[in-house]
PDB file of C-alpha atoms in Angstrom:
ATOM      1  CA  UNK A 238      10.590 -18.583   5.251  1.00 59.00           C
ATOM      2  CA  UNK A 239      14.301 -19.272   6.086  1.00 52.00           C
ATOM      3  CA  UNK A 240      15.310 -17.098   9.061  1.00 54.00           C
ATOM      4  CA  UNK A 241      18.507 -15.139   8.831  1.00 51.00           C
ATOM      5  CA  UNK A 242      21.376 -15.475  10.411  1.00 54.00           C
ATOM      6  CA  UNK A 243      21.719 -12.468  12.525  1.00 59.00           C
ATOM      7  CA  UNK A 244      17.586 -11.317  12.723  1.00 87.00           C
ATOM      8  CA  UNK A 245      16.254  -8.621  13.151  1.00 97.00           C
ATOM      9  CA  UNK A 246      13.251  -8.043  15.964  1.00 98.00           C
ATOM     10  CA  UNK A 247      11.586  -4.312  15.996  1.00 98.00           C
ATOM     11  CA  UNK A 248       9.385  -3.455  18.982  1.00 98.00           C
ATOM     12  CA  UNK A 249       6.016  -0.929  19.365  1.00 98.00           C
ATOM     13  CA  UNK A 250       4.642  -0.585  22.631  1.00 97.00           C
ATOM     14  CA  UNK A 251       2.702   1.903  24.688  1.00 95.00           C
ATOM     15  CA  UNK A 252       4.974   1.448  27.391  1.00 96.00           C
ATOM     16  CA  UNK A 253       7.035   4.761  27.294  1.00 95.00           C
ATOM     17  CA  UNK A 254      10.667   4.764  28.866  1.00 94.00           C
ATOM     18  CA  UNK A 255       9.733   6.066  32.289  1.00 95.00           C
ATOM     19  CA  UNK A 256       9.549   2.381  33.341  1.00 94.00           C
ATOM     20  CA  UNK A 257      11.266  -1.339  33.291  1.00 95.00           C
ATOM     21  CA  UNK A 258       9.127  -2.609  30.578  1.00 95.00           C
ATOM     22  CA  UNK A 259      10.636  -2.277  27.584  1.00 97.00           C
ATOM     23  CA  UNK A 260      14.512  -2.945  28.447  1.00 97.00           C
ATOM     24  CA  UNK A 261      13.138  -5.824  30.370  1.00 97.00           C
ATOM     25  CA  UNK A 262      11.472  -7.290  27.263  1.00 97.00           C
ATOM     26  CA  UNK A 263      15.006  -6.860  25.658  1.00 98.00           C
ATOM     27  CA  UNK A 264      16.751  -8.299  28.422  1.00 98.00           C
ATOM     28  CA  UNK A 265      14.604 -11.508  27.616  1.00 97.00           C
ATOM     29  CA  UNK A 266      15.028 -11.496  24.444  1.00 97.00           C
ATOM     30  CA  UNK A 267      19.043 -11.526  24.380  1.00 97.00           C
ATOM     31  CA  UNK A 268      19.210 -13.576  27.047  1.00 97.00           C
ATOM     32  CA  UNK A 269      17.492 -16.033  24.594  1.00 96.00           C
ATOM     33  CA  UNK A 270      19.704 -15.512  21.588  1.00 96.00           C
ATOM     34  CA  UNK A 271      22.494 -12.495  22.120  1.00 95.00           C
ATOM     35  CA  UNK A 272      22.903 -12.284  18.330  1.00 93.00           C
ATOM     36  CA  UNK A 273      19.845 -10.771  17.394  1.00 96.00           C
ATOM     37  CA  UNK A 274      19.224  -6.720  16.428  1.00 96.00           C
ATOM     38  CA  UNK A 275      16.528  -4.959  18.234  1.00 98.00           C
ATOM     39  CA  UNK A 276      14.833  -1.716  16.717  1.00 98.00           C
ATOM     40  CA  UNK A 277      12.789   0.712  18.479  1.00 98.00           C
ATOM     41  CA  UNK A 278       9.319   1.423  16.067  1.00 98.00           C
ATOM     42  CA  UNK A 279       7.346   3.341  18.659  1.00 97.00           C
ATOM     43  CA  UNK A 280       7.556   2.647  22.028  1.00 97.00           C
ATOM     44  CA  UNK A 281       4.771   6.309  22.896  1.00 96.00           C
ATOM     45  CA  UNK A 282       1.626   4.922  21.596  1.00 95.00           C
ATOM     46  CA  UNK A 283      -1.012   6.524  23.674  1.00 94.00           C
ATOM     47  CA  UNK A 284      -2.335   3.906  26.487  1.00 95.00           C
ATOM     48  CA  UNK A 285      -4.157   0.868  24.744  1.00 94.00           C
ATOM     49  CA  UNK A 286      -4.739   2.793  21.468  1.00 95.00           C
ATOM     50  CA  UNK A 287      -4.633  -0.125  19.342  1.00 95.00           C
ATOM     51  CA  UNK A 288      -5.253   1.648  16.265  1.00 94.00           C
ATOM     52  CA  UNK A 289      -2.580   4.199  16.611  1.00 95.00           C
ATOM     53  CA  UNK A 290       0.028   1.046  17.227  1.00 96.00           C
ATOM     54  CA  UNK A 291      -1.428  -0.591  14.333  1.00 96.00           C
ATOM     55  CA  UNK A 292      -1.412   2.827  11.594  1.00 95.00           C
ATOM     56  CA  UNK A 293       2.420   3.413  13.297  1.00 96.00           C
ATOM     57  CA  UNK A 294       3.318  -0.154  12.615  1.00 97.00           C
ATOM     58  CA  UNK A 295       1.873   0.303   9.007  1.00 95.00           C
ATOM     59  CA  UNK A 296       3.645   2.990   7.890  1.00 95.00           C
ATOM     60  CA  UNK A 297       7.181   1.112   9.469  1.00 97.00           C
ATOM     61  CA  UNK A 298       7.201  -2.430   9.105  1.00 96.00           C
ATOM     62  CA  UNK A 299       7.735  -2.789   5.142  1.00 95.00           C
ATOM     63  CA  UNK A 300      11.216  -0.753   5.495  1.00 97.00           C
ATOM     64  CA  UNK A 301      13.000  -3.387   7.265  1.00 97.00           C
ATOM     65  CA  UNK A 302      14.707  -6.456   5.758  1.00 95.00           C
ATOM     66  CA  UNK A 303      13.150  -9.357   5.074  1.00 94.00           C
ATOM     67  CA  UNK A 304      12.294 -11.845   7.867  1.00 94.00           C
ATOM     68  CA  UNK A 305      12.024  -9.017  10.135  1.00 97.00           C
ATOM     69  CA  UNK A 306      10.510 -10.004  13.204  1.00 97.00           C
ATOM     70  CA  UNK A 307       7.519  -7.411  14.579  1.00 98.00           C
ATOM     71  CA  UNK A 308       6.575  -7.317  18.002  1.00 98.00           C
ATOM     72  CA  UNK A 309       3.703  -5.418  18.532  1.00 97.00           C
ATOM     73  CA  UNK A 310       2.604  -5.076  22.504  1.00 96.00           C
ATOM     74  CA  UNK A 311      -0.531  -2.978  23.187  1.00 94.00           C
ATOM     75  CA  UNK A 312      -2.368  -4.876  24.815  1.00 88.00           C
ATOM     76  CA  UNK A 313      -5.811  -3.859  26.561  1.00 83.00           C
ATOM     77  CA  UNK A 314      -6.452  -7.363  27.525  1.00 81.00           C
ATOM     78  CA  UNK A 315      -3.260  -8.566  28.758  1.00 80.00           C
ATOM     79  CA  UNK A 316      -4.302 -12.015  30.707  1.00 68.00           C
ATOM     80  CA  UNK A 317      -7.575 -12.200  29.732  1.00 79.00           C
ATOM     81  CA  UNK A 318      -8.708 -15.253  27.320  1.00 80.00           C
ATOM     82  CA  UNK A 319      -7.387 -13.057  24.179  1.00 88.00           C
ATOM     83  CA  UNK A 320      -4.699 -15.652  22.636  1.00 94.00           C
ATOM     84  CA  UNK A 321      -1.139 -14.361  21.315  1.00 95.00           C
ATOM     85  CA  UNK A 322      -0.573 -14.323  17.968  1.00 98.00           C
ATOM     86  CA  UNK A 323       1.988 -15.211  15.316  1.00 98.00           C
ATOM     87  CA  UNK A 324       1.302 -13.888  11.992  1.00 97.00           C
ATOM     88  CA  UNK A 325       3.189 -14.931   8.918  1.00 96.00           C
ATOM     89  CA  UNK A 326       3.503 -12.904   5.642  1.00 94.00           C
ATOM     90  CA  UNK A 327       5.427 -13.646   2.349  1.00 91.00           C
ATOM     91  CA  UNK A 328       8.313 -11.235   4.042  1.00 92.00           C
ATOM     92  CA  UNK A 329       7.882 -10.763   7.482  1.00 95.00           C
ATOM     93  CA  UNK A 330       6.548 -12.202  10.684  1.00 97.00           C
ATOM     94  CA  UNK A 331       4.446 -10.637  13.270  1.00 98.00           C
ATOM     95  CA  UNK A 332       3.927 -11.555  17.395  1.00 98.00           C
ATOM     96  CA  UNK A 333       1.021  -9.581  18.681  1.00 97.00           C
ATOM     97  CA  UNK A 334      -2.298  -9.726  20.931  1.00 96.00           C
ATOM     98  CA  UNK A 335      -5.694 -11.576  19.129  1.00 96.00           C
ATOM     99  CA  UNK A 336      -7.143  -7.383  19.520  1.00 95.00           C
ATOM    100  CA  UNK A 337      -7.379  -6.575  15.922  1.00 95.00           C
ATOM    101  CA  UNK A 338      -4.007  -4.398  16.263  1.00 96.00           C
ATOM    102  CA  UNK A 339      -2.712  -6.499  12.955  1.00 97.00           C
ATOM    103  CA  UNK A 340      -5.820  -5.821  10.803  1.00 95.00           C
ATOM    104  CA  UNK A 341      -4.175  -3.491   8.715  1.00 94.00           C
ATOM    105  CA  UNK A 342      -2.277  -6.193   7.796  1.00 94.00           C
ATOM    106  CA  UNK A 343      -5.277  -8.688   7.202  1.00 93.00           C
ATOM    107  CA  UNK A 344      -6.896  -5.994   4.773  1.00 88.00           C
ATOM    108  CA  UNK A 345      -4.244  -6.275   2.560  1.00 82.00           C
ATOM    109  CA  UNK A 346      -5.326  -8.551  -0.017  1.00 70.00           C
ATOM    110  CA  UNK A 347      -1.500  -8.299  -1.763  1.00 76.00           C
ATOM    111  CA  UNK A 348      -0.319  -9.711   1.515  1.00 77.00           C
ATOM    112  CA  UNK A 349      -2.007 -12.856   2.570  1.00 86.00           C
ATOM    113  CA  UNK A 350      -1.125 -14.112   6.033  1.00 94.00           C
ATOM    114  CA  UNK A 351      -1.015 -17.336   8.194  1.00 96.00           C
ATOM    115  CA  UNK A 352      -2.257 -16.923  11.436  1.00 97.00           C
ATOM    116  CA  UNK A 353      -1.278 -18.931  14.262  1.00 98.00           C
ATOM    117  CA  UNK A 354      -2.447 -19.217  17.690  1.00 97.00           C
ATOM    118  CA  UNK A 355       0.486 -19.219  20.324  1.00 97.00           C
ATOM    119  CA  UNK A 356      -0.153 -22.256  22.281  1.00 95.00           C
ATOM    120  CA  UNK A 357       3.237 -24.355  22.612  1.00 95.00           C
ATOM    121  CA  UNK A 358       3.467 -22.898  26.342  1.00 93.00           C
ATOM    122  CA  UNK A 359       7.412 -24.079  26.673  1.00 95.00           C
ATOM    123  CA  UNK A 360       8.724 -21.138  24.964  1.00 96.00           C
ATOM    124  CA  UNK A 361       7.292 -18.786  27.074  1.00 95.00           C
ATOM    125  CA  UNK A 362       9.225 -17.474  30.181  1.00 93.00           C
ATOM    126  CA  UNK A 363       9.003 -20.130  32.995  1.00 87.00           C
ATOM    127  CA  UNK A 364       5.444 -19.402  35.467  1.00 81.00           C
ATOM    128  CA  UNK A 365       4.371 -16.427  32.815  1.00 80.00           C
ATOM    129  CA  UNK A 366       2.234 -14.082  35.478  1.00 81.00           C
ATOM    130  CA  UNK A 367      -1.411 -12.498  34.227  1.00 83.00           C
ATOM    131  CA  UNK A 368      -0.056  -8.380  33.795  1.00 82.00           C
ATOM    132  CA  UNK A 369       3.315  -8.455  31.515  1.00 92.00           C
ATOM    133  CA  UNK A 370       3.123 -11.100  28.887  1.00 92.00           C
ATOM    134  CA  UNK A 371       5.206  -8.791  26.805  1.00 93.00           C
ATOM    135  CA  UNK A 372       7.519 -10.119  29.213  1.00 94.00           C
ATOM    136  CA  UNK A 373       6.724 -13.961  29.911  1.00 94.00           C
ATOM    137  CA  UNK A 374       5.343 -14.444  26.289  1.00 95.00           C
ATOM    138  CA  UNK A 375       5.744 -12.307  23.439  1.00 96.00           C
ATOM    139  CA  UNK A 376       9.577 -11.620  23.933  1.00 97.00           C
ATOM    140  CA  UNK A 377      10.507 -14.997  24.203  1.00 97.00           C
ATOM    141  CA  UNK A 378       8.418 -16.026  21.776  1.00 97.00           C
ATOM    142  CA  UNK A 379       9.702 -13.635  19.330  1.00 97.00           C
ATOM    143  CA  UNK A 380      13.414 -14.455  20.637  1.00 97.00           C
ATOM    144  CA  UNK A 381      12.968 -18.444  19.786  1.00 96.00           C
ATOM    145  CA  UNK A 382      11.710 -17.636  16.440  1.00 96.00           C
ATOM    146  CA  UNK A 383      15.133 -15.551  15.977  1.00 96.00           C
ATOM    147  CA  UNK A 384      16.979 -18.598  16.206  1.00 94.00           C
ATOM    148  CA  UNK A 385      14.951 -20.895  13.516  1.00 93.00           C
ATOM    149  CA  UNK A 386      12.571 -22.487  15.412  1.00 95.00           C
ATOM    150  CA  UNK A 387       9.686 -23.508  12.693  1.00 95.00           C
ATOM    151  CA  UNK A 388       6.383 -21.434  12.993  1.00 96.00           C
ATOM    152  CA  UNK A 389       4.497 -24.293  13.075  1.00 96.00           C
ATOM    153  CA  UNK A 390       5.891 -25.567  16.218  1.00 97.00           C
ATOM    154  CA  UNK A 391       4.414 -22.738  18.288  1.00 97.00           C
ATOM    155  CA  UNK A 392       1.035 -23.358  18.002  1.00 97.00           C
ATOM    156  CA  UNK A 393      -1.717 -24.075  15.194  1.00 96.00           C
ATOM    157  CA  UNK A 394      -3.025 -21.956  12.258  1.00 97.00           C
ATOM    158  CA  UNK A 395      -6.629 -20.348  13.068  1.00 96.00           C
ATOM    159  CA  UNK A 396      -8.989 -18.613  11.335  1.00 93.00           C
ATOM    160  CA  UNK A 397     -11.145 -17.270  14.011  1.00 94.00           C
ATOM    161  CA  UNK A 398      -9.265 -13.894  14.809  1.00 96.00           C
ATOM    162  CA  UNK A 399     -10.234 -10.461  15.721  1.00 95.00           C
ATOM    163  CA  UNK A 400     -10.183  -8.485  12.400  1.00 94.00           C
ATOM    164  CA  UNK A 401     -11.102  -4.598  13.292  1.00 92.00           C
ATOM    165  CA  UNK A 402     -13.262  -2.106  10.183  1.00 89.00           C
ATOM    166  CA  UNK A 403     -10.682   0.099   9.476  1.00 89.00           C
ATOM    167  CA  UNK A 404     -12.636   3.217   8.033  1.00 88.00           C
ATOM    168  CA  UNK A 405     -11.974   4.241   4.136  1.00 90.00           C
ATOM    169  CA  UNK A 406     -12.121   7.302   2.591  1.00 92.00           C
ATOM    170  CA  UNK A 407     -14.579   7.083  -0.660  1.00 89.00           C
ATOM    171  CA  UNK A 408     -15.370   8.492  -3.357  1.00 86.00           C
ATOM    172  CA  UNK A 409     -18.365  10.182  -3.772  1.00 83.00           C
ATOM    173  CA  UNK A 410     -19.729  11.436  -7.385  1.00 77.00           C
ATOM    174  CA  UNK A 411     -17.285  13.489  -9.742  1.00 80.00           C
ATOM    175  CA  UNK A 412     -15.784  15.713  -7.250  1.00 87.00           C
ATOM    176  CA  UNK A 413     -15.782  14.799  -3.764  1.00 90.00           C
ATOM    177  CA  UNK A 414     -13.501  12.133  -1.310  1.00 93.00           C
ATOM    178  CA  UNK A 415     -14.813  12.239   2.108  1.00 94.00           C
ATOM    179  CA  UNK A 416     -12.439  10.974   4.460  1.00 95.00           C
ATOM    180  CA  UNK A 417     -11.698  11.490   8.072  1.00 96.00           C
ATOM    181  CA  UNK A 418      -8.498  12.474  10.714  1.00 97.00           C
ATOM    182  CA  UNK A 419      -7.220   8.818  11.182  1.00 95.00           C
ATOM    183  CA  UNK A 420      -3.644   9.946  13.465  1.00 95.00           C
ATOM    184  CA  UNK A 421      -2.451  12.698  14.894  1.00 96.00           C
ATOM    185  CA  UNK A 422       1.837  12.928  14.848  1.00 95.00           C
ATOM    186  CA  UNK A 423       3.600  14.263  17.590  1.00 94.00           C
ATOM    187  CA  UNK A 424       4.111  17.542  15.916  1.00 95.00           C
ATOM    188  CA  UNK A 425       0.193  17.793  16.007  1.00 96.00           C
ATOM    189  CA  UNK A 426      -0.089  17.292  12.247  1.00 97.00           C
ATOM    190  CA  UNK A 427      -3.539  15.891  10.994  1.00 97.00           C
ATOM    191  CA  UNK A 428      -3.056  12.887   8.873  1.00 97.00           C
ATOM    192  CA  UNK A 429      -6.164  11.529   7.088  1.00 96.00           C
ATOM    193  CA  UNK A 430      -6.770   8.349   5.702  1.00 95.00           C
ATOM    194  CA  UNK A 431      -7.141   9.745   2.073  1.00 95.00           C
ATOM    195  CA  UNK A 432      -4.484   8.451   0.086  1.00 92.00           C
ATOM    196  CA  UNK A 433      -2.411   9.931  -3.066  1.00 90.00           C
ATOM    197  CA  UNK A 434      -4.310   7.102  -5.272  1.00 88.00           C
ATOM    198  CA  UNK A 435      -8.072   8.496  -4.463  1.00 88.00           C
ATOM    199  CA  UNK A 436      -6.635  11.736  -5.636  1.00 88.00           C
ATOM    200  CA  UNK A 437      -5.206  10.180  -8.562  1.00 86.00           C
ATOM    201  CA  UNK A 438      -8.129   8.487  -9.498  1.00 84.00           C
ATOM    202  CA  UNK A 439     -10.671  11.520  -8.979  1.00 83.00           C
ATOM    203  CA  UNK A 440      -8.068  13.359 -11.081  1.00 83.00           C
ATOM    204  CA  UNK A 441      -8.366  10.756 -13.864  1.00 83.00           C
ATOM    205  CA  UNK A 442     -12.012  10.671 -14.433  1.00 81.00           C
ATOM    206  CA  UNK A 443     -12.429  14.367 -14.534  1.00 81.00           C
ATOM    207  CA  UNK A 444      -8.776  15.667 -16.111  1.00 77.00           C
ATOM    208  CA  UNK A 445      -9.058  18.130 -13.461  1.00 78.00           C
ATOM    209  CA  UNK A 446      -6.271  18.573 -11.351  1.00 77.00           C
ATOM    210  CA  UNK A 447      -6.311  21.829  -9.154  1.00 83.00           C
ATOM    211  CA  UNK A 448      -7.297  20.070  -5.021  1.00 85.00           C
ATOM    212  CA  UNK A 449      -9.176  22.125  -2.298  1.00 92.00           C
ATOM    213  CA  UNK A 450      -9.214  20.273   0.809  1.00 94.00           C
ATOM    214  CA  UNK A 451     -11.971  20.971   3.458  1.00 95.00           C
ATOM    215  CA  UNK A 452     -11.725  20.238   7.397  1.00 95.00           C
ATOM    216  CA  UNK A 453     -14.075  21.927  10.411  1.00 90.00           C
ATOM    217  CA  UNK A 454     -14.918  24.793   7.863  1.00 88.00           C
ATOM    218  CA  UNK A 455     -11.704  25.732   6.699  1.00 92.00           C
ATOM    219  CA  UNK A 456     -11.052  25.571   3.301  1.00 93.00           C
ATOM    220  CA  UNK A 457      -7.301  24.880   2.450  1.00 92.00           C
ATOM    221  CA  UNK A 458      -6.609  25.935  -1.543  1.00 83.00           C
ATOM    222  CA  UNK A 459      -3.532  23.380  -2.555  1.00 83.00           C
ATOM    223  CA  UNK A 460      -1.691  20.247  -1.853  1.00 87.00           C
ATOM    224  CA  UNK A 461       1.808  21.655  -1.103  1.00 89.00           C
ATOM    225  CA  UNK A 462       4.610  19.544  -2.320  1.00 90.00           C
ATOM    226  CA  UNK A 463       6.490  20.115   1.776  1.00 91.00           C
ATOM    227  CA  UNK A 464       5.860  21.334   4.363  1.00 92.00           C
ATOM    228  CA  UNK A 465       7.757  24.936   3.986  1.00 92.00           C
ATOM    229  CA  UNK A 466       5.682  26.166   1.156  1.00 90.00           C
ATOM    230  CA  UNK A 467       2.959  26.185   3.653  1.00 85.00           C
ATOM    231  CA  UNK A 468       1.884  29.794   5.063  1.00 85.00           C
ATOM    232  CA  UNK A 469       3.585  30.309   8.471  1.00 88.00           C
ATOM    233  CA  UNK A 470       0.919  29.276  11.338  1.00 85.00           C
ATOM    234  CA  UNK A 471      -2.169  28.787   9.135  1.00 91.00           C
ATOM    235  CA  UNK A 472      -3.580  25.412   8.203  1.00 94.00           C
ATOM    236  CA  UNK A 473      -1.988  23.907   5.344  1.00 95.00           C
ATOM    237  CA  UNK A 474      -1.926  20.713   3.341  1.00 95.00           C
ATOM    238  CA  UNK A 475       0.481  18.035   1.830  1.00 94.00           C
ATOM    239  CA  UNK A 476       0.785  14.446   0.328  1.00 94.00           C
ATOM    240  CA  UNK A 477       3.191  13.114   3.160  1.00 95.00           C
ATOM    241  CA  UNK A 478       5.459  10.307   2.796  1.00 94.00           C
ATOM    242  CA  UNK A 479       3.444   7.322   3.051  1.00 94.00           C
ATOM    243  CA  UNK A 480       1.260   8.875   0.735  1.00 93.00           C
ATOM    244  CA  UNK A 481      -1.696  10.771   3.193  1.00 95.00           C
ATOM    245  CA  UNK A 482      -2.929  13.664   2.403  1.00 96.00           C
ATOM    246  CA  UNK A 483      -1.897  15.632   5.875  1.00 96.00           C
ATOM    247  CA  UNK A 484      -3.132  19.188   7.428  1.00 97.00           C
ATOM    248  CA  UNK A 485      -0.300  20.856   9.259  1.00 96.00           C
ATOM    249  CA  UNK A 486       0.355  24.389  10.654  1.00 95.00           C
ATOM    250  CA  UNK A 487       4.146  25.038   9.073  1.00 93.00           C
ATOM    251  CA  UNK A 488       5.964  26.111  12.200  1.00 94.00           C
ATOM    252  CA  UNK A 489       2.664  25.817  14.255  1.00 94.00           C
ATOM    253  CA  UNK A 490       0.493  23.063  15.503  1.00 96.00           C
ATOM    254  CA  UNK A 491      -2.594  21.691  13.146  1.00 96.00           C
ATOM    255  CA  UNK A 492      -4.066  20.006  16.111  1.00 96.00           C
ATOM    256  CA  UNK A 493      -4.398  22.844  18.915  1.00 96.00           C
ATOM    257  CA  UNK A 494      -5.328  25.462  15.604  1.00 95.00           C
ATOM    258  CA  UNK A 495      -8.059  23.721  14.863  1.00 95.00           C
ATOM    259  CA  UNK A 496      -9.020  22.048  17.756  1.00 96.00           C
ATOM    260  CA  UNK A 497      -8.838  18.829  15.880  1.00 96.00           C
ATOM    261  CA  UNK A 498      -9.201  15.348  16.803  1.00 96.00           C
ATOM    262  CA  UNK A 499      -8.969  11.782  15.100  1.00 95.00           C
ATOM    263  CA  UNK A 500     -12.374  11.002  13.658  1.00 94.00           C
ATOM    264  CA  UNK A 501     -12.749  14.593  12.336  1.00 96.00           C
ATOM    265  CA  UNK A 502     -14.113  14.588   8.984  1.00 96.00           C
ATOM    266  CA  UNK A 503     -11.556  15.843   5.934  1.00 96.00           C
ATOM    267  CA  UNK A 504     -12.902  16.570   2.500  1.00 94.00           C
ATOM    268  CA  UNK A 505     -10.589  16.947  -0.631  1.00 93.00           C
ATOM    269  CA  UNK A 506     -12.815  19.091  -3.657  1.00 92.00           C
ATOM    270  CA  UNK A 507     -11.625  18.700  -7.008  1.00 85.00           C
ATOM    271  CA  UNK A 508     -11.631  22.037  -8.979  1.00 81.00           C
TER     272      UNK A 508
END
């Protein structure tokens, strides 16, 4: 891929905004090349949740332009033996820990990747220390690559990378996905990891089309089409926009109603 001329570099961290971290990291990085854009993704994952980075960055990444540059820094086992990362796509490139935060990207077979260890030790800050390599390696790395400098150059291509099972809703006979509470927003809405196309497809087989989705013994009747059409303060249901079927409390909180929490089982009934 041919860089742009004026790049773009996104960021999603765990670091909040109570601290140095994340302006620091941008200090780096303009210091490095001051024409390049930074974006904001997420910067309040919860503290070393590398799924929730990895399901935020999901639902972000593919909105940006081509060549976008995705930083990714949650990082459990910063300055241990885990290697940095730089991950190629057909559109985009990715700089993130060897922790399995990028395997929803490595799932994907319509996306195939290059992987490459980060190894070429020059391009990180100068005496990196052992607690803030989103700092002394990441940044800069991702800052260099801003400015053209080849992929290959930073290290070599593995294959030996830490890929984490992300769990699937299924199918199960004519009438039944089983799937489970895979992130809970801010606004404490429930989002599963049943997707639009396993409705689709249960929908297809039987030519039924009326939905009745199940969670902790509540039975929800319909897939709204927003969130208003919802009853005020009872559980509720919707197809959100990246295409989850989502239990929400319209005006109200899904998450303290229910007492819910990710891994929570979600059932969707065709009728």
């Amino acid at each position: 891929m041919t860089l742009l001329v004026r790049p773009y570099i996104t960021l999603t961290t765990d670091f909040g905004l109570k601290d140095h971290f994340v302006g620091t990291m941008k200090g780096v990085i303009i210091n490095i090349n001051p024409l390049v854009k930074i974006i904001d993704i997420s910067h309040q994952i919860s503290p070393q949740d590398i799924d929730e980075a990895g399901f935020v960055l999901e639902c972000a990444y593919k909105y940006f332009p081509p060549y976008t540059i995705h930083v990714v820094v949650v990082d459990p086992e910063v300055g241990s033996a885990r290697k940095p990362l730089l991950v190629v796509s057909d559109r985009y490139y990715f700089i993130a820990p060897d922790n399995g935060v990028l395997s929803f990207l490595y799932n994907n077979e319509e996306e195939p990747v290059k992987v490459i260890e980060i190894n070429a030790e020059h391009y990180f800050l100068e005496s990196p220390g052992f607690t803030f390599h989103g700092r002394d390696i990441f940044a800069p790395v991702a800052a260099w690559l801003s400015k053209g400098v080849d992929i290959n150059n930073f290290g070599i291509e593995i294959e030996n990378y830490v890929k984490r099972t992300i769990p699937k809703a299924e199918v199960f006979g004519k009438d039944l996905i089983r799937g489970r509470v895979s992130h809970i927003d801010k606004f404490g809405n429930l989002i599963s990891n049943i997707k639009r196309s396993h409705i689709d497809e249960l929908a297809a087989k039987t030519g039924k089309g009326k939905f009745e989705i199940h969670i902790k013994d509540i039975k929800i009747g319909s897939l709204n089409q927003f969130y208003a059409q919802g009853d005020r303060g009872k559980p509720n249901a919707v197809i959100n926009s990246n295409g989850y079927v989502e239990i929400y409390c319209y005006m109200g909180n899904a998450k303290e109603a229910l007492k819910a929490v990710k891994g929570d089982e979600v059932g969707v009934v065709i009728k």
